Amino acid sequence: MIELDKISFFYGKSQILNSISLKADNGKCVVIAGPNGSGKSTLLSIIAGARKPSEGTIKSDGKIGYVPQCTALFEDLSVKENIRFFASIGKVRTVDLNELPFNIKEIENKKVSKLSIGMKKRVSIACALVSDPSILILDEPCAALDIIYRDELLDLIGKLKEDGKTIIYVGHDFNEINRIYDNLLLIKNGNAVFYKNKSELCCSSDELDSYVRKALQI
Ligand code: ADP
Ligand code: MG
């Protein structure tokens, strides 16, 4: 579970987020969407605990896994070594790489600096999952993934929800969003345009896409 109450954030004098609230229960996925520069990644970094909000409060009740938009891995280490590191900071002693998603086993000995962006994204998601977080924060995770791994990720999010995990997901593609979301927070220029439940929006991906465009006036 994670709950944000009236979160605001300033970079110096410029206000990036203005009084954003949301609640994500166990087993639910909140999707955050909005145009470039609207503050989505800043909001996720605050939810992950990397940045402190200027105003507002956050309540959460579990271990957090975070996949930032710009993948944060140790470039000089191998995939396996990165996985081991993230396991150890998550207090997990042994990892079976065969059990990790995205065919991590097949690239375990590669140095991260030698990987493609999509491969790095697979590793970054695996690193976030390895400590078995109860809250998983994903910032545009599908952007660099090919269709197969995108599908695997969306299926995996479904399973994590069934296991009672909380997912916070930033994305742009409403075909993908429609498969996973329970609540949709739409933000523009740091303001919430709306925060709605799936039952209030329930429609096809195309309808959802045009509803959001209308709400954003684009
Ligand atoms: P989004 O993820 O929705 O594209 P971001 O959260 O990355 O948006 O950025 C929101 C706004 O904050 C943008 O106007 C961006 O230029 C600004 N911004 C992002 N990072 C910094 C920073 N480190 N210092 C100052 N402004 C920043
Ligand atoms: Mg972003």
Short mmCIF file of C-alpha atoms and ligand atoms in Angstrom, two decimals:
data_model
loop_
_atom_site.label_atom_id
_atom_site.label_comp_id
_atom_site.label_asym_id
_atom_site.label_seq_id
_atom_site.Cartn_x
_atom_site.Cartn_y
_atom_site.Cartn_z
CA MET A 1 0.00 0.00 0.00
CA ILE A 2 1.15 3.52 -0.67
CA GLU A 3 -0.65 6.78 -0.06
CA LEU A 4 0.37 10.29 -1.14
CA ASP A 5 -1.29 13.30 0.40
CA LYS A 6 -0.94 16.68 -1.32
CA ILE A 7 2.61 16.24 -2.60
CA SER A 8 4.25 19.37 -4.00
CA PHE A 9 7.80 19.72 -5.27
CA PHE A 10 10.02 22.62 -6.31
CA TYR A 11 13.33 22.61 -8.18
CA GLY A 12 14.71 25.84 -6.77
CA LYS A 13 11.97 28.37 -7.42
CA SER A 14 10.12 26.47 -10.13
CA GLN A 15 7.19 24.37 -9.02
CA ILE A 16 7.18 20.94 -10.64
CA LEU A 17 4.37 19.23 -8.71
CA ASN A 18 1.32 20.85 -7.17
CA SER A 19 -0.61 19.02 -4.46
CA ILE A 20 -0.74 15.51 -5.94
CA SER A 21 -2.65 12.85 -3.98
CA LEU A 22 -3.18 9.19 -4.72
CA LYS A 23 -3.72 5.89 -2.96
CA ALA A 24 -2.59 2.50 -4.24
CA ASP A 25 -3.86 -0.51 -2.29
CA ASN A 26 -2.26 -3.93 -2.15
CA GLY A 27 -2.90 -5.84 -5.36
CA LYS A 28 -3.62 -2.68 -7.32
CA CYS A 29 -1.84 -0.82 -10.09
CA VAL A 30 -1.89 2.95 -10.35
CA VAL A 31 -0.84 4.24 -13.75
CA ILE A 32 0.44 7.80 -14.05
CA ALA A 33 0.22 9.34 -17.51
CA GLY A 34 0.71 12.79 -18.96
CA PRO A 35 2.78 14.77 -21.47
CA ASN A 36 6.59 14.97 -21.36
CA GLY A 37 7.81 17.29 -18.64
CA SER A 38 4.61 17.07 -16.59
CA GLY A 39 6.46 15.77 -13.53
CA LYS A 40 5.86 11.99 -13.71
CA SER A 41 9.47 10.94 -13.16
CA THR A 42 9.91 13.51 -10.40
CA LEU A 43 6.82 12.13 -8.68
CA LEU A 44 8.10 8.54 -8.95
CA SER A 45 11.49 9.52 -7.51
CA ILE A 46 9.62 11.03 -4.55
CA ILE A 47 7.47 7.90 -4.11
CA ALA A 48 10.65 5.78 -4.26
CA GLY A 49 12.16 7.88 -1.48
CA ALA A 50 14.98 9.25 -3.63
CA ARG A 51 13.71 12.84 -3.32
CA LYS A 52 11.94 14.54 -0.45
CA PRO A 53 8.69 16.30 -1.25
CA SER A 54 8.66 20.06 -0.59
CA GLU A 55 5.18 19.67 0.89
CA GLY A 56 2.83 16.79 1.65
CA THR A 57 3.17 13.34 3.16
CA ILE A 58 3.72 9.77 2.00
CA LYS A 59 2.62 6.63 3.81
CA SER A 60 3.81 3.21 2.69
CA ASP A 61 4.09 -0.19 4.26
CA GLY A 62 6.74 -2.27 2.60
CA LYS A 63 9.90 -2.76 0.65
CA ILE A 64 10.11 -0.67 -2.52
CA GLY A 65 11.56 -1.72 -5.88
CA TYR A 66 12.30 1.13 -8.30
CA VAL A 67 13.01 1.04 -12.02
CA PRO A 68 13.94 4.63 -12.91
CA GLN A 69 13.46 6.00 -16.42
CA CYS A 70 17.23 6.28 -16.91
CA THR A 71 18.48 2.87 -15.97
CA ALA A 72 20.70 2.93 -12.88
CA LEU A 73 23.11 -0.02 -12.99
CA PHE A 74 26.82 -0.51 -12.37
CA GLU A 75 28.21 -0.38 -15.90
CA ASP A 76 31.54 -1.98 -14.98
CA LEU A 77 29.94 -4.99 -13.34
CA SER A 78 28.39 -8.02 -15.00
CA VAL A 79 24.64 -8.64 -15.03
CA LYS A 80 25.06 -11.31 -12.35
CA GLU A 81 27.09 -8.97 -10.14
CA ASN A 82 24.47 -6.23 -10.44
CA ILE A 83 21.74 -8.70 -9.53
CA ARG A 84 23.79 -9.91 -6.55
CA PHE A 85 24.32 -6.32 -5.36
CA PHE A 86 20.63 -5.39 -5.52
CA ALA A 87 19.77 -8.67 -3.78
CA SER A 88 22.21 -7.92 -0.98
CA ILE A 89 20.92 -4.38 -0.36
CA GLY A 90 17.43 -5.93 -0.30
CA LYS A 91 18.73 -8.39 2.31
CA VAL A 92 18.32 -11.41 0.02
CA ARG A 93 21.25 -13.83 0.36
CA THR A 94 20.91 -16.25 -2.51
CA VAL A 95 19.49 -15.71 -5.96
CA ASP A 96 18.61 -18.34 -8.54
CA LEU A 97 19.08 -16.56 -11.86
CA ASN A 98 16.94 -19.23 -13.54
CA GLU A 99 13.99 -17.89 -11.61
CA LEU A 100 14.38 -14.33 -12.81
CA PRO A 101 12.23 -13.07 -15.69
CA PHE A 102 13.38 -11.74 -19.09
CA ASN A 103 15.92 -14.52 -19.80
CA ILE A 104 18.44 -12.89 -17.48
CA LYS A 105 20.30 -16.20 -17.24
CA GLU A 106 21.35 -16.02 -20.87
CA ILE A 107 23.14 -12.68 -20.35
CA GLU A 108 24.32 -13.22 -16.76
CA ASN A 109 28.04 -12.95 -17.53
CA LYS A 110 27.86 -9.92 -19.82
CA LYS A 111 29.24 -6.61 -18.64
CA VAL A 112 26.42 -4.08 -18.37
CA SER A 113 28.32 -1.48 -20.43
CA LYS A 114 28.19 -3.93 -23.36
CA LEU A 115 24.40 -4.35 -23.30
CA SER A 116 21.79 -2.71 -25.51
CA ILE A 117 19.34 -0.28 -23.89
CA GLY A 118 16.56 -2.90 -23.98
CA MET A 119 18.82 -5.49 -22.34
CA LYS A 120 19.74 -2.96 -19.63
CA LYS A 121 16.06 -2.35 -19.01
CA ARG A 122 15.50 -6.12 -18.56
CA VAL A 123 18.36 -6.20 -16.04
CA SER A 124 17.10 -3.08 -14.26
CA ILE A 125 13.62 -4.60 -13.79
CA ALA A 126 15.15 -7.89 -12.58
CA CYS A 127 17.31 -5.93 -10.08
CA ALA A 128 14.20 -4.22 -8.73
CA LEU A 129 12.37 -7.56 -8.40
CA VAL A 130 15.15 -9.58 -6.84
CA SER A 131 14.50 -8.30 -3.31
CA ASP A 132 10.79 -9.25 -3.61
CA PRO A 133 9.42 -5.72 -3.04
CA SER A 134 5.81 -5.23 -1.99
CA ILE A 135 5.69 -1.95 -3.92
CA LEU A 136 7.11 -1.83 -7.44
CA ILE A 137 7.67 1.52 -9.16
CA LEU A 138 8.19 1.42 -12.92
CA ASP A 139 9.04 4.53 -14.96
CA GLU A 140 8.25 3.89 -18.64
CA PRO A 141 9.63 0.34 -18.40
CA CYS A 142 8.28 -0.71 -21.81
CA ALA A 143 9.94 2.11 -23.75
CA ALA A 144 13.03 0.11 -24.73
CA LEU A 145 11.61 -3.41 -24.57
CA ASP A 146 10.75 -5.49 -27.63
CA ILE A 147 7.24 -6.93 -28.01
CA ILE A 148 8.08 -10.26 -26.37
CA TYR A 149 9.55 -8.74 -23.20
CA ARG A 150 6.83 -6.08 -23.10
CA ASP A 151 4.26 -8.87 -23.05
CA GLU A 152 6.22 -10.72 -20.40
CA LEU A 153 6.36 -7.60 -18.24
CA LEU A 154 2.63 -6.87 -18.54
CA ASP A 155 1.81 -10.51 -17.68
CA LEU A 156 4.22 -10.34 -14.77
CA ILE A 157 2.53 -7.19 -13.45
CA GLY A 158 -0.78 -9.11 -13.52
CA LYS A 159 0.79 -11.90 -11.44
CA LEU A 160 2.37 -9.45 -8.98
CA LYS A 161 -1.05 -7.85 -8.47
CA GLU A 162 -2.55 -11.30 -7.77
CA ASP A 163 0.20 -11.75 -5.17
CA GLY A 164 -0.95 -8.55 -3.47
CA LYS A 165 1.87 -6.29 -4.64
CA THR A 166 1.30 -2.61 -5.29
CA ILE A 167 2.40 -1.27 -8.68
CA ILE A 168 3.02 2.34 -9.67
CA TYR A 169 3.54 2.56 -13.42
CA VAL A 170 4.30 5.45 -15.76
CA GLY A 171 3.45 4.82 -19.40
CA HIS A 172 2.06 6.34 -22.59
CA ASP A 173 0.56 3.41 -24.51
CA PHE A 174 -3.09 2.85 -23.67
CA ASN A 175 -3.07 -0.69 -25.07
CA GLU A 176 -0.52 -1.50 -22.39
CA ILE A 177 -2.10 0.65 -19.70
CA ASN A 178 -5.53 -0.89 -20.24
CA ARG A 179 -4.12 -4.36 -19.51
CA ILE A 180 -2.82 -3.47 -16.07
CA TYR A 181 -4.34 -0.37 -14.51
CA ASP A 182 -6.82 -0.09 -11.64
CA ASN A 183 -6.50 3.68 -11.21
CA LEU A 184 -5.31 6.31 -13.63
CA LEU A 185 -3.71 9.56 -12.54
CA LEU A 186 -3.41 12.03 -15.37
CA ILE A 187 -1.03 14.92 -14.77
CA LYS A 188 -0.18 18.02 -16.78
CA ASN A 189 2.30 20.72 -15.76
CA GLY A 190 2.52 19.18 -12.29
CA ASN A 191 -1.24 19.31 -11.67
CA ALA A 192 -3.62 16.37 -11.45
CA VAL A 193 -6.06 16.57 -14.38
CA PHE A 194 -7.98 13.63 -12.91
CA TYR A 195 -7.52 10.59 -10.71
CA LYS A 196 -10.04 7.93 -11.65
CA ASN A 197 -10.84 4.32 -10.98
CA LYS A 198 -11.07 1.82 -13.86
CA SER A 199 -14.80 1.40 -13.21
CA GLU A 200 -15.30 5.13 -13.87
CA LEU A 201 -13.37 4.92 -17.15
CA CYS A 202 -14.04 1.33 -18.26
CA CYS A 203 -13.68 1.37 -22.02
CA SER A 204 -11.49 0.09 -24.87
CA SER A 205 -7.86 1.23 -25.23
CA ASP A 206 -8.82 3.51 -28.13
CA GLU A 207 -11.64 5.09 -26.17
CA LEU A 208 -9.34 5.56 -23.19
CA ASP A 209 -6.72 7.15 -25.45
CA SER A 210 -9.19 9.67 -26.90
CA TYR A 211 -10.71 10.36 -23.47
CA VAL A 212 -7.24 11.24 -22.16
CA ARG A 213 -6.43 13.41 -25.21
CA LYS A 214 -9.64 15.32 -24.65
CA ALA A 215 -8.86 15.77 -20.95
CA LEU A 216 -5.40 17.08 -21.88
CA GLN A 217 -6.84 19.21 -24.71
CA ILE A 218 -4.44 17.76 -27.29
P1 ADP B 1 8.16 13.70 -17.02
O1 ADP B 1 8.73 12.46 -16.40
O2 ADP B 1 6.69 13.82 -16.86
O3 ADP B 1 8.56 13.84 -18.46
P2 ADP B 1 9.99 15.09 -15.23
O4 ADP B 1 9.57 14.76 -13.86
O5 ADP B 1 11.20 14.40 -15.77
O6 ADP B 1 8.75 14.97 -16.24
O7 ADP B 1 10.28 16.66 -15.31
C1 ADP B 1 9.32 17.61 -14.85
C2 ADP B 1 9.90 19.00 -14.98
O8 ADP B 1 10.97 19.16 -14.08
C3 ADP B 1 10.42 19.35 -16.37
O9 ADP B 1 10.05 20.67 -16.65
C4 ADP B 1 11.91 19.24 -16.21
O10 ADP B 1 12.57 20.12 -17.07
C5 ADP B 1 12.12 19.63 -14.75
N1 ADP B 1 13.29 18.97 -14.16
C6 ADP B 1 13.54 17.65 -14.14
N2 ADP B 1 14.68 17.38 -13.46
C7 ADP B 1 15.17 18.59 -13.07
C8 ADP B 1 16.32 19.01 -12.31
N3 ADP B 1 17.20 18.11 -11.86
N4 ADP B 1 16.47 20.34 -12.08
C9 ADP B 1 15.58 21.24 -12.53
N5 ADP B 1 14.46 20.91 -13.23
C10 ADP B 1 14.27 19.60 -13.49
MG MG B 2 9.79 10.87 -17.23
#
